[in-house]
């Protein structure tokens, strides 16, 4: 009985360690964030926004890990290491049996935003980390280069209105509520 308890404890500990290492799989040891590969197939679609006009016009599809959804449903917070990817696509319209001027996302990707939850303040000297998150912006012409240079200048202005929700606009993510 005692050996079984030790084995169970070790298995839980090891699974936690493995998950902790995987948490920051889109971040290198210097805090450089990369766009997670194949995120549309490996992450959960949280929900979408549609912006009708302006530079950010189009469909904003947002993804995170399955485990991050599970933790959020239990705690109301994204866990340490959660990665959120927002893909911004241009839109087109057409007349269909469902109605006229129906808007839909097309294949023209404008950019991706990436946020990585960091409750431990792992990268205090990196200007892309702060307020509990790592911040990234990637353009289609070079998906390996984070073009954001300072989260306070490039990212925080848009996210401050969502301060009460840990800087994430969660109201468009029904998956988090079920």
Coordinates of C-alpha atoms in Angstrom, one line a residue:
X1 CA 0.0 0.0 0.0
X2 CA 2.8 2.4 0.9
X3 CA 4.7 1.6 -2.3
X4 CA 1.6 2.2 -4.4
X5 CA 1.1 5.6 -2.7
X6 CA 4.7 6.5 -3.5
X7 CA 4.3 5.4 -7.1
X8 CA 1.1 7.4 -7.6
X9 CA 2.8 10.5 -6.0
X10 CA 5.8 10.1 -8.3
X11 CA 3.6 9.7 -11.4
X12 CA 1.6 12.9 -10.5
X13 CA 4.9 14.8 -9.8
X14 CA 6.4 13.6 -13.1
X15 CA 3.3 14.5 -15.1
X16 CA 3.4 17.9 -13.6
X17 CA 7.1 18.4 -14.4
X18 CA 6.5 17.2 -18.0
X19 CA 3.6 19.6 -18.4
X20 CA 5.7 22.5 -16.8
X21 CA 8.4 21.9 -19.4
X22 CA 5.8 21.8 -22.2
X23 CA 4.2 25.0 -21.0
X24 CA 6.9 27.2 -22.4
X25 CA 7.5 25.2 -25.6
X26 CA 6.9 28.3 -27.7
X27 CA 9.5 30.3 -25.7
X28 CA 13.3 29.9 -25.7
X29 CA 15.5 30.3 -22.6
X30 CA 15.9 34.1 -23.3
X31 CA 12.2 34.6 -23.5
X32 CA 11.9 34.9 -27.2
X33 CA 8.4 33.8 -28.3
X34 CA 7.7 31.9 -31.5
X35 CA 4.4 31.3 -33.3
X36 CA 3.4 27.7 -32.3
X37 CA 3.5 25.5 -35.3
X38 CA 0.3 23.9 -36.6
X39 CA -1.7 25.6 -33.8
X40 CA -5.0 25.3 -35.6
X41 CA -4.7 21.5 -35.4
X42 CA -3.1 21.2 -32.0
X43 CA -5.0 23.8 -30.0
X44 CA -8.6 24.5 -29.1
X45 CA -10.5 27.2 -30.9
X46 CA -11.8 29.5 -28.2
X47 CA -13.9 31.8 -30.3
X48 CA -13.9 34.6 -32.9
X49 CA -14.2 38.3 -33.2
X50 CA -15.2 40.2 -36.3
X51 CA -13.9 43.7 -36.8
X52 CA -15.8 45.4 -39.8
X53 CA -13.4 48.3 -40.5
X54 CA -9.9 49.6 -40.0
X55 CA -6.4 48.1 -39.9
X56 CA -7.6 45.2 -37.7
X57 CA -10.6 44.5 -39.8
X58 CA -11.5 40.9 -40.4
X59 CA -11.9 37.7 -38.4
X60 CA -9.9 37.2 -35.3
X61 CA -9.8 33.5 -34.4
X62 CA -8.4 32.7 -31.0
X63 CA -6.8 29.4 -29.8
X64 CA -5.2 27.9 -26.7
X65 CA -4.2 24.5 -25.3
X66 CA -6.9 22.1 -24.2
X67 CA -5.3 21.9 -20.7
X68 CA -5.5 25.7 -20.5
X69 CA -9.2 25.6 -21.2
X70 CA -9.7 22.9 -18.5
X71 CA -7.8 24.9 -15.9
X72 CA -9.6 28.1 -16.8
X73 CA -13.0 26.4 -16.4
X74 CA -12.0 25.3 -12.9
X75 CA -10.2 28.5 -11.7
X76 CA -11.4 31.4 -13.9
X77 CA -7.7 32.1 -14.8
X78 CA -5.3 31.0 -17.5
X79 CA -2.6 28.7 -16.0
X80 CA 1.1 29.5 -16.0
X81 CA 2.5 28.7 -19.5
X82 CA -0.9 29.0 -21.3
X83 CA -0.4 30.2 -24.8
X84 CA -3.0 32.2 -26.6
X85 CA -2.8 32.6 -30.4
X86 CA -5.0 35.1 -32.2
X87 CA -5.0 34.8 -36.0
X88 CA -6.3 37.8 -37.9
X89 CA -7.7 37.0 -41.4
X90 CA -9.1 39.3 -44.0
X91 CA -12.7 38.8 -44.9
X92 CA -14.7 38.6 -48.1
X93 CA -18.5 38.7 -48.7
X94 CA -21.0 37.1 -50.9
X95 CA -24.7 36.5 -51.3
X96 CA -25.8 33.1 -50.1
X97 CA -29.0 31.2 -49.2
X98 CA -28.4 32.4 -45.6
X99 CA -28.5 36.0 -46.7
X100 CA -27.0 38.8 -48.7
X101 CA -23.5 40.3 -48.0
X102 CA -22.5 37.4 -45.8
X103 CA -19.0 37.9 -44.4
X104 CA -16.5 35.1 -44.2
X105 CA -12.8 34.7 -43.4
X106 CA -10.6 34.2 -46.5
X107 CA -7.1 32.8 -46.9
X108 CA -5.4 36.2 -46.5
X109 CA -3.7 36.2 -43.1
X110 CA -2.9 39.6 -41.8
X111 CA -1.0 38.7 -38.7
X112 CA -0.9 36.6 -35.5
X113 CA -0.8 37.8 -31.9
X114 CA 0.7 35.4 -29.3
X115 CA 0.5 35.7 -25.5
X116 CA 2.2 33.4 -23.0
X117 CA 1.1 33.4 -19.4
X118 CA 4.0 33.9 -16.9
X119 CA 3.0 34.0 -13.3
X120 CA 6.7 33.7 -12.1
X121 CA 8.1 36.8 -14.0
X122 CA 10.7 34.6 -15.7
X123 CA 12.0 37.3 -18.0
X124 CA 12.1 40.6 -16.1
X125 CA 14.7 42.2 -18.4
X126 CA 12.9 41.3 -21.6
X127 CA 10.8 44.2 -22.9
X128 CA 8.2 41.7 -24.3
X129 CA 7.3 40.3 -20.9
X130 CA 5.3 42.0 -18.2
X131 CA 1.9 42.3 -16.5
X132 CA 2.0 38.4 -16.2
X133 CA 2.3 37.7 -19.9
X134 CA 4.8 37.4 -22.8
X135 CA 3.7 39.2 -25.9
X136 CA 4.3 38.5 -29.6
X137 CA 3.3 39.8 -33.0
X138 CA 4.1 37.9 -36.2
X139 CA 3.5 38.9 -39.8
X140 CA 3.0 36.5 -42.7
X141 CA 6.1 37.6 -44.6
X142 CA 8.3 36.2 -41.8
X143 CA 6.5 33.9 -39.3
X144 CA 9.7 33.3 -37.3
X145 CA 10.3 37.0 -36.4
X146 CA 8.4 38.6 -33.5
X147 CA 8.0 42.2 -34.7
X148 CA 6.8 43.5 -31.4
X149 CA 9.6 45.3 -29.6
X150 CA 8.1 46.5 -26.3
X151 CA 4.8 45.1 -24.9
X152 CA 4.1 48.4 -23.2
X153 CA 4.2 50.3 -26.5
X154 CA 3.0 47.6 -28.9
X155 CA 0.5 45.5 -26.9
X156 CA -0.7 46.9 -23.6
X157 CA -2.7 49.8 -24.9
X158 CA -5.2 47.4 -26.5
X159 CA -5.3 45.0 -23.5
X160 CA -5.6 47.5 -20.6
X161 CA -9.4 47.7 -20.9
X162 CA -9.5 44.0 -20.1
X163 CA -7.4 44.4 -17.0
X164 CA -10.2 42.8 -14.8
X165 CA -9.9 39.6 -16.9
X166 CA -6.1 39.3 -16.7
X167 CA -5.8 41.4 -19.9
X168 CA -7.7 38.9 -22.0
X169 CA -11.1 39.7 -23.6
X170 CA -12.8 36.5 -22.6
X171 CA -16.4 37.4 -23.5
X172 CA -16.0 36.0 -27.1
X173 CA -14.8 32.6 -25.8
X174 CA -17.8 30.5 -25.0
X175 CA -15.6 27.4 -24.8
X176 CA -14.2 28.7 -21.5
X177 CA -17.7 28.8 -19.9
X178 CA -19.0 25.3 -20.6

